PDB file of C-alpha atoms in Angstrom:
ATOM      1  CA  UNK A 263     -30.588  25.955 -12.659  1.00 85.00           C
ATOM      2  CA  UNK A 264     -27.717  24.908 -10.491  1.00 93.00           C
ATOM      3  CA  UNK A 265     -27.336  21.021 -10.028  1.00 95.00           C
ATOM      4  CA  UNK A 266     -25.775  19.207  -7.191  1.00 96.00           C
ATOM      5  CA  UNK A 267     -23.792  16.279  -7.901  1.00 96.00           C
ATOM      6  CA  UNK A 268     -24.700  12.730  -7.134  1.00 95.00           C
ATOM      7  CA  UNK A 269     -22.255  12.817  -4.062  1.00 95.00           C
ATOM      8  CA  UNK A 270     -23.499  15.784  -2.812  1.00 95.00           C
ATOM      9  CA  UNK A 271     -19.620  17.330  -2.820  1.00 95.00           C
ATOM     10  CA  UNK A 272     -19.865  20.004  -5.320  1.00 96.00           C
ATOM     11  CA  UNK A 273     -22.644  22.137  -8.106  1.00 97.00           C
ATOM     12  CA  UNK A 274     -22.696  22.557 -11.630  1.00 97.00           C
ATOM     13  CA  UNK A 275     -24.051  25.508 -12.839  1.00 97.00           C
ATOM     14  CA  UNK A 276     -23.674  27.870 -16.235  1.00 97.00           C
ATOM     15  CA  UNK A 277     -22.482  31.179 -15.686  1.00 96.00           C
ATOM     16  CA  UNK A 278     -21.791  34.236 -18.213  1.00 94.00           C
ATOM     17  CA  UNK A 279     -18.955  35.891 -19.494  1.00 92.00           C
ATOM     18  CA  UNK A 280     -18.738  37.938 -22.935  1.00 91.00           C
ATOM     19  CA  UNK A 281     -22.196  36.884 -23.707  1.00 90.00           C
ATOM     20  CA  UNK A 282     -21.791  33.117 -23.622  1.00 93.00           C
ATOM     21  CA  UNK A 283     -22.684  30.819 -21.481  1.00 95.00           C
ATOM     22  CA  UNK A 284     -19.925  28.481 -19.413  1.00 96.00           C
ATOM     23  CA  UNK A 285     -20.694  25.419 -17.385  1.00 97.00           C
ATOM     24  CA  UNK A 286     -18.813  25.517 -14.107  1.00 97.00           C
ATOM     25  CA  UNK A 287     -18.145  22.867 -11.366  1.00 96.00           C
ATOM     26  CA  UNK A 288     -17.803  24.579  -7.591  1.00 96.00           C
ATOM     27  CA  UNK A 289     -16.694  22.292  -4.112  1.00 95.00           C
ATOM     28  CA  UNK A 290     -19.237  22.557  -1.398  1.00 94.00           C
ATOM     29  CA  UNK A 291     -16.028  22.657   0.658  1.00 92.00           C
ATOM     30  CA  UNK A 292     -12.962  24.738  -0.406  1.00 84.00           C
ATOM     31  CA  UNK A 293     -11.974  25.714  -3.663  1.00 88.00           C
ATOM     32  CA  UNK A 294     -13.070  28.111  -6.153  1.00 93.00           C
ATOM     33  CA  UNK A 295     -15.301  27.125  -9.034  1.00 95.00           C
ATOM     34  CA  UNK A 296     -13.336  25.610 -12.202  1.00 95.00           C
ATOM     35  CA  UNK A 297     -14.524  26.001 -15.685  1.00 95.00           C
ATOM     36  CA  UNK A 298     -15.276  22.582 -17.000  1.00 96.00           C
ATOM     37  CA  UNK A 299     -16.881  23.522 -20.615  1.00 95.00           C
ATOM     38  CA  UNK A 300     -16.814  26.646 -22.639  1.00 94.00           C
ATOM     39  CA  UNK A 301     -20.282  27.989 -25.040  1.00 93.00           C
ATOM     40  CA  UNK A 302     -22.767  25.980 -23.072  1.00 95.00           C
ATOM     41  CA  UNK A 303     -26.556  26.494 -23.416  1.00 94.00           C
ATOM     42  CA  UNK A 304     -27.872  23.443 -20.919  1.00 95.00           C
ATOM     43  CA  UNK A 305     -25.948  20.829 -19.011  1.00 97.00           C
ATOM     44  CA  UNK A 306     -26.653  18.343 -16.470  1.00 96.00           C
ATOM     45  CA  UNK A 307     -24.409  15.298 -14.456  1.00 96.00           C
ATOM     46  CA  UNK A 308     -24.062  11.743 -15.045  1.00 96.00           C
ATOM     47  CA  UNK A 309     -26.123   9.017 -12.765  1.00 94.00           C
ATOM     48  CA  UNK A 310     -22.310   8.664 -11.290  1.00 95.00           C
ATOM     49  CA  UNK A 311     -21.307  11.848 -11.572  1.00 95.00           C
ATOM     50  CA  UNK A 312     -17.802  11.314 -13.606  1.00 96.00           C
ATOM     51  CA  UNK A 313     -19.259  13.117 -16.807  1.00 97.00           C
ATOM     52  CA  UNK A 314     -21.305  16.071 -17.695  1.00 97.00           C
ATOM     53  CA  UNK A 315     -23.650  16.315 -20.903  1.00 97.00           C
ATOM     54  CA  UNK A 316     -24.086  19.231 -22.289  1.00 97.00           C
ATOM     55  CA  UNK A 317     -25.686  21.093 -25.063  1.00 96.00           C
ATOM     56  CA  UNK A 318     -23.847  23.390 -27.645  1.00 94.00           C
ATOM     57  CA  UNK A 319     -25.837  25.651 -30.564  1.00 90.00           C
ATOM     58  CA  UNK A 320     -23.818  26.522 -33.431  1.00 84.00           C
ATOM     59  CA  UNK A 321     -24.487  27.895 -37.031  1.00 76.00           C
ATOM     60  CA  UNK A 322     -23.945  25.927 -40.396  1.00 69.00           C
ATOM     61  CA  UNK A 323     -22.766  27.966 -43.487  1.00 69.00           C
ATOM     62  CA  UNK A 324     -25.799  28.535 -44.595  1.00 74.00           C
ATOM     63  CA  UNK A 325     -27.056  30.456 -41.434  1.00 68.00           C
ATOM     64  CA  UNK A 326     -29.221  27.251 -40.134  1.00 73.00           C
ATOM     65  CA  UNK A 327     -28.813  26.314 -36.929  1.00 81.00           C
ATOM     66  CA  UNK A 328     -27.057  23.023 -35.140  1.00 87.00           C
ATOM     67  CA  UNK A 329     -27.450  21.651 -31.490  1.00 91.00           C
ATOM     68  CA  UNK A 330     -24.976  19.449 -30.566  1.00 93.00           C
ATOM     69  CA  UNK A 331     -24.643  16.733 -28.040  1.00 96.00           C
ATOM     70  CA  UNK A 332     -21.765  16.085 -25.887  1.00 96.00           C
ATOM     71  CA  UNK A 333     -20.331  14.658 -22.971  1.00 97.00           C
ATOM     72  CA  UNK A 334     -16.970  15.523 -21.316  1.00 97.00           C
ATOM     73  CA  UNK A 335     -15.354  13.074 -18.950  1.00 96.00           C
ATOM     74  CA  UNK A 336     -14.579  14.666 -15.680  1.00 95.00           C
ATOM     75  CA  UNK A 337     -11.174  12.762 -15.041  1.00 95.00           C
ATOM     76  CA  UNK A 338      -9.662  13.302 -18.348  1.00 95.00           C
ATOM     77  CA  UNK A 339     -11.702  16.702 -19.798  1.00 94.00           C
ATOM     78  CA  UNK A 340     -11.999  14.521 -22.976  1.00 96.00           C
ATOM     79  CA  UNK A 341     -15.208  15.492 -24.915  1.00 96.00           C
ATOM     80  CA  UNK A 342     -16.861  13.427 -27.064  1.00 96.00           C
ATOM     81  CA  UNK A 343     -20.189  14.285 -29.753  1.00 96.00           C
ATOM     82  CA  UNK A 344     -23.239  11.879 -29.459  1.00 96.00           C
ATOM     83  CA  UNK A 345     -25.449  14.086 -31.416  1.00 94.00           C
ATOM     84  CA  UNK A 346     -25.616  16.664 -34.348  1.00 92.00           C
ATOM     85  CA  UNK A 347     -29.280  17.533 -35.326  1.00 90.00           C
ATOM     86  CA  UNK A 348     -30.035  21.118 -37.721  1.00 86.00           C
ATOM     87  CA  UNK A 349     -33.274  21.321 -35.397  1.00 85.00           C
ATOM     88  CA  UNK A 350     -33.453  22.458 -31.299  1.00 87.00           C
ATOM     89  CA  UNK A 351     -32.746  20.067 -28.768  1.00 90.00           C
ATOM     90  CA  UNK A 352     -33.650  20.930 -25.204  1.00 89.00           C
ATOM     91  CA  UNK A 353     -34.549  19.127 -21.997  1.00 90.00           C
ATOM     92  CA  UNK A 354     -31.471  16.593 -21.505  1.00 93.00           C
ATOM     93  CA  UNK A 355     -31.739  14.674 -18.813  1.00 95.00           C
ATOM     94  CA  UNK A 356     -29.314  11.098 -17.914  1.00 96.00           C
ATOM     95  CA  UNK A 357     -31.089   7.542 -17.679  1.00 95.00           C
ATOM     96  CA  UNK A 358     -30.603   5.957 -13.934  1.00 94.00           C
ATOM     97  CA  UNK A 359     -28.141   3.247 -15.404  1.00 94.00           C
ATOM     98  CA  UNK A 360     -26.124   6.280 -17.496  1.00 94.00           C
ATOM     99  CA  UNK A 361     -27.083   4.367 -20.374  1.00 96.00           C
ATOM    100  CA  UNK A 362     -28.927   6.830 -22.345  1.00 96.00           C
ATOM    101  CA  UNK A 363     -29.831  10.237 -22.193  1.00 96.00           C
ATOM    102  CA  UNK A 364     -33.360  12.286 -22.999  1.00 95.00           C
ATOM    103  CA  UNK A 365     -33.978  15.209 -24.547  1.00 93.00           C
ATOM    104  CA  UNK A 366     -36.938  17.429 -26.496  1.00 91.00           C
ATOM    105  CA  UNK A 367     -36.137  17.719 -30.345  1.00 87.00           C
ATOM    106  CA  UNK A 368     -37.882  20.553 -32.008  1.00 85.00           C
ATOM    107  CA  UNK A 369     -37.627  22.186 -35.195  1.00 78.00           C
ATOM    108  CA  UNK A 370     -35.913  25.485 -36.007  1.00 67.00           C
ATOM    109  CA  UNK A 371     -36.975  26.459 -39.172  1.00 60.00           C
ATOM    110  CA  UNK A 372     -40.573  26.206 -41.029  1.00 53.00           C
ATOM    111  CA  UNK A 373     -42.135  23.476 -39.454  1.00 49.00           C
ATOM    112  CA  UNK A 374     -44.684  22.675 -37.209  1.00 52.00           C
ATOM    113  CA  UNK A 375     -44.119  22.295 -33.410  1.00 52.00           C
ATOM    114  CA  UNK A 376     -46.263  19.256 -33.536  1.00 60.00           C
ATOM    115  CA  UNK A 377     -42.922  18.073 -35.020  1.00 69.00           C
ATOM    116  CA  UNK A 378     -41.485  18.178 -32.068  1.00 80.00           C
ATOM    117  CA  UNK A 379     -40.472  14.387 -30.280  1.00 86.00           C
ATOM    118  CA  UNK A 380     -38.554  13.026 -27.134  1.00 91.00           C
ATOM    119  CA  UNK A 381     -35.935  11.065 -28.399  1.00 93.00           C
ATOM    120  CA  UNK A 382     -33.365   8.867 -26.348  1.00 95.00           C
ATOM    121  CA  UNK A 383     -29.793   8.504 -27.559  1.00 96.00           C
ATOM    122  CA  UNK A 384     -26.731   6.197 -26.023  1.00 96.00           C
ATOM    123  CA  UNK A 385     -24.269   7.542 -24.034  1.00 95.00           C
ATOM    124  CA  UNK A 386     -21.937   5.754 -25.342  1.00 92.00           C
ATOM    125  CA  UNK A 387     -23.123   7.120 -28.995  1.00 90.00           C
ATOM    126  CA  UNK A 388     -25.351   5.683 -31.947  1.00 90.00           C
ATOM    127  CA  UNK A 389     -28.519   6.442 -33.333  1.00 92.00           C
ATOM    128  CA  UNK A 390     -31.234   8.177 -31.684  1.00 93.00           C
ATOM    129  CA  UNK A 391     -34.822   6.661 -30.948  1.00 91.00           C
ATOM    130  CA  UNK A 392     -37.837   8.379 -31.276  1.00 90.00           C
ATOM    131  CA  UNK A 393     -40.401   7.472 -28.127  1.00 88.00           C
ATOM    132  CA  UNK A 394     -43.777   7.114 -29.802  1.00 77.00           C
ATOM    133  CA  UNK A 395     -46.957   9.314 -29.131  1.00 67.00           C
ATOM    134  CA  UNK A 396     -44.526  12.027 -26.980  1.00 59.00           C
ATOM    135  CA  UNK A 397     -44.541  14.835 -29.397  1.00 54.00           C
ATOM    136  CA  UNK A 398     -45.552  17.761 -28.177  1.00 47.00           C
ATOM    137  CA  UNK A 399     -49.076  17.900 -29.360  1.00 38.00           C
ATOM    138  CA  UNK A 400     -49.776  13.997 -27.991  1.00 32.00           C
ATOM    139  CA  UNK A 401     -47.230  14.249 -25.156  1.00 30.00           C
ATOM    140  CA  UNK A 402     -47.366  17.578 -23.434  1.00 31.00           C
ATOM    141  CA  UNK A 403     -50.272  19.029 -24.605  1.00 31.00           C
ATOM    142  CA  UNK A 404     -50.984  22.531 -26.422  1.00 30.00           C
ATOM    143  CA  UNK A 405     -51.417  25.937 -26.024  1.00 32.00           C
ATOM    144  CA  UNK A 406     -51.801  27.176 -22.668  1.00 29.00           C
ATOM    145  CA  UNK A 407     -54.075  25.939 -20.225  1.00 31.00           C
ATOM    146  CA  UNK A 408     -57.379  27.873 -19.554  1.00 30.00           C
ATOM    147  CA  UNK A 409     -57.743  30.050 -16.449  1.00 31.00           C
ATOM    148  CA  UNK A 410     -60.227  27.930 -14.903  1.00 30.00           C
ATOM    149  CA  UNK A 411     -58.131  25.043 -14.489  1.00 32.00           C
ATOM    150  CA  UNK A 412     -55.579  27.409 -12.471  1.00 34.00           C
ATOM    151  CA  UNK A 413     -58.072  28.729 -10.451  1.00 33.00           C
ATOM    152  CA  UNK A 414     -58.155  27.342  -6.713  1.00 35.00           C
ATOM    153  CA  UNK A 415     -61.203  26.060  -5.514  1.00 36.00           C
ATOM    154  CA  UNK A 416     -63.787  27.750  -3.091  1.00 37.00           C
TER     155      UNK A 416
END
């Protein structure tokens, strides 16, 4: 979904070309929009706006699958990695302070989606922590919810 940014003064949003997904960054005011990073499948602004984190997929040698981490500096289009994980990652979302940033780790391959675990990783890089009790089975529940619980009452 398109974003604003912080200062209101332009949006981010992905758009499609050739199959792939590009995240683009277009004025409010004047100007076209200008590509800021190329095969993007999620990406969302910094608490101050000067940086973008975004998510990449990828394939190892084998055929598995990577997500990838980054964030590119607005300024200088520098990108930088913060992550690498051979499972999903989905959901990212910046801390207030840009600190840290969330996201939803889940499995690719053969394992159980009760695998699945918010983890919060530094912006400015390092390890990854796990939150406790927000995997998907303890954190957001299962299944789908019954139809009796959507119904409105009388």
């Amino acid at each position: 979904a398109p974003q604003f940014s912080p200062d209101g003064e332009s949006v981010l949003f992905l758009r499609s070309e050739g199959g792939r997904f590009h995240a683009y960054r277009q004025p409010l005011v004047g100007g076209g929009a200008r590509k800021l990073v190329d095969d993007v499948v999620e990406a969302c602004w910094s608490s101050d706006g000067s940086e973008i984190a975004f998510l990449r997929v990828g394939r190892t040698k084998d055929e598995g699958r990577t997500s990838t981490l980054r964030v590119v500096d607005l300024r200088t289009g520098v990108e930088r990695e913060l992550f690498r994980t051979e499972d999903g990652l989905v959901g990212i979302a910046w801390s207030p302070r840009g600190d840290e940033l969330a996201a939803l780790l889940e499995p690719y391959r053969g394992l159980s989606a009760d695998t699945s675990a918010l983890i919060l990783i530094p912006a400015q890089g390092g390890e990854p922590r796990r939150l406790p009790g927000a995997s998907r089975r303890r954190g957001c529940g299962r299944g789908r919810p019954r139809a009796r619980a959507l119904r409105a009452p009388r």
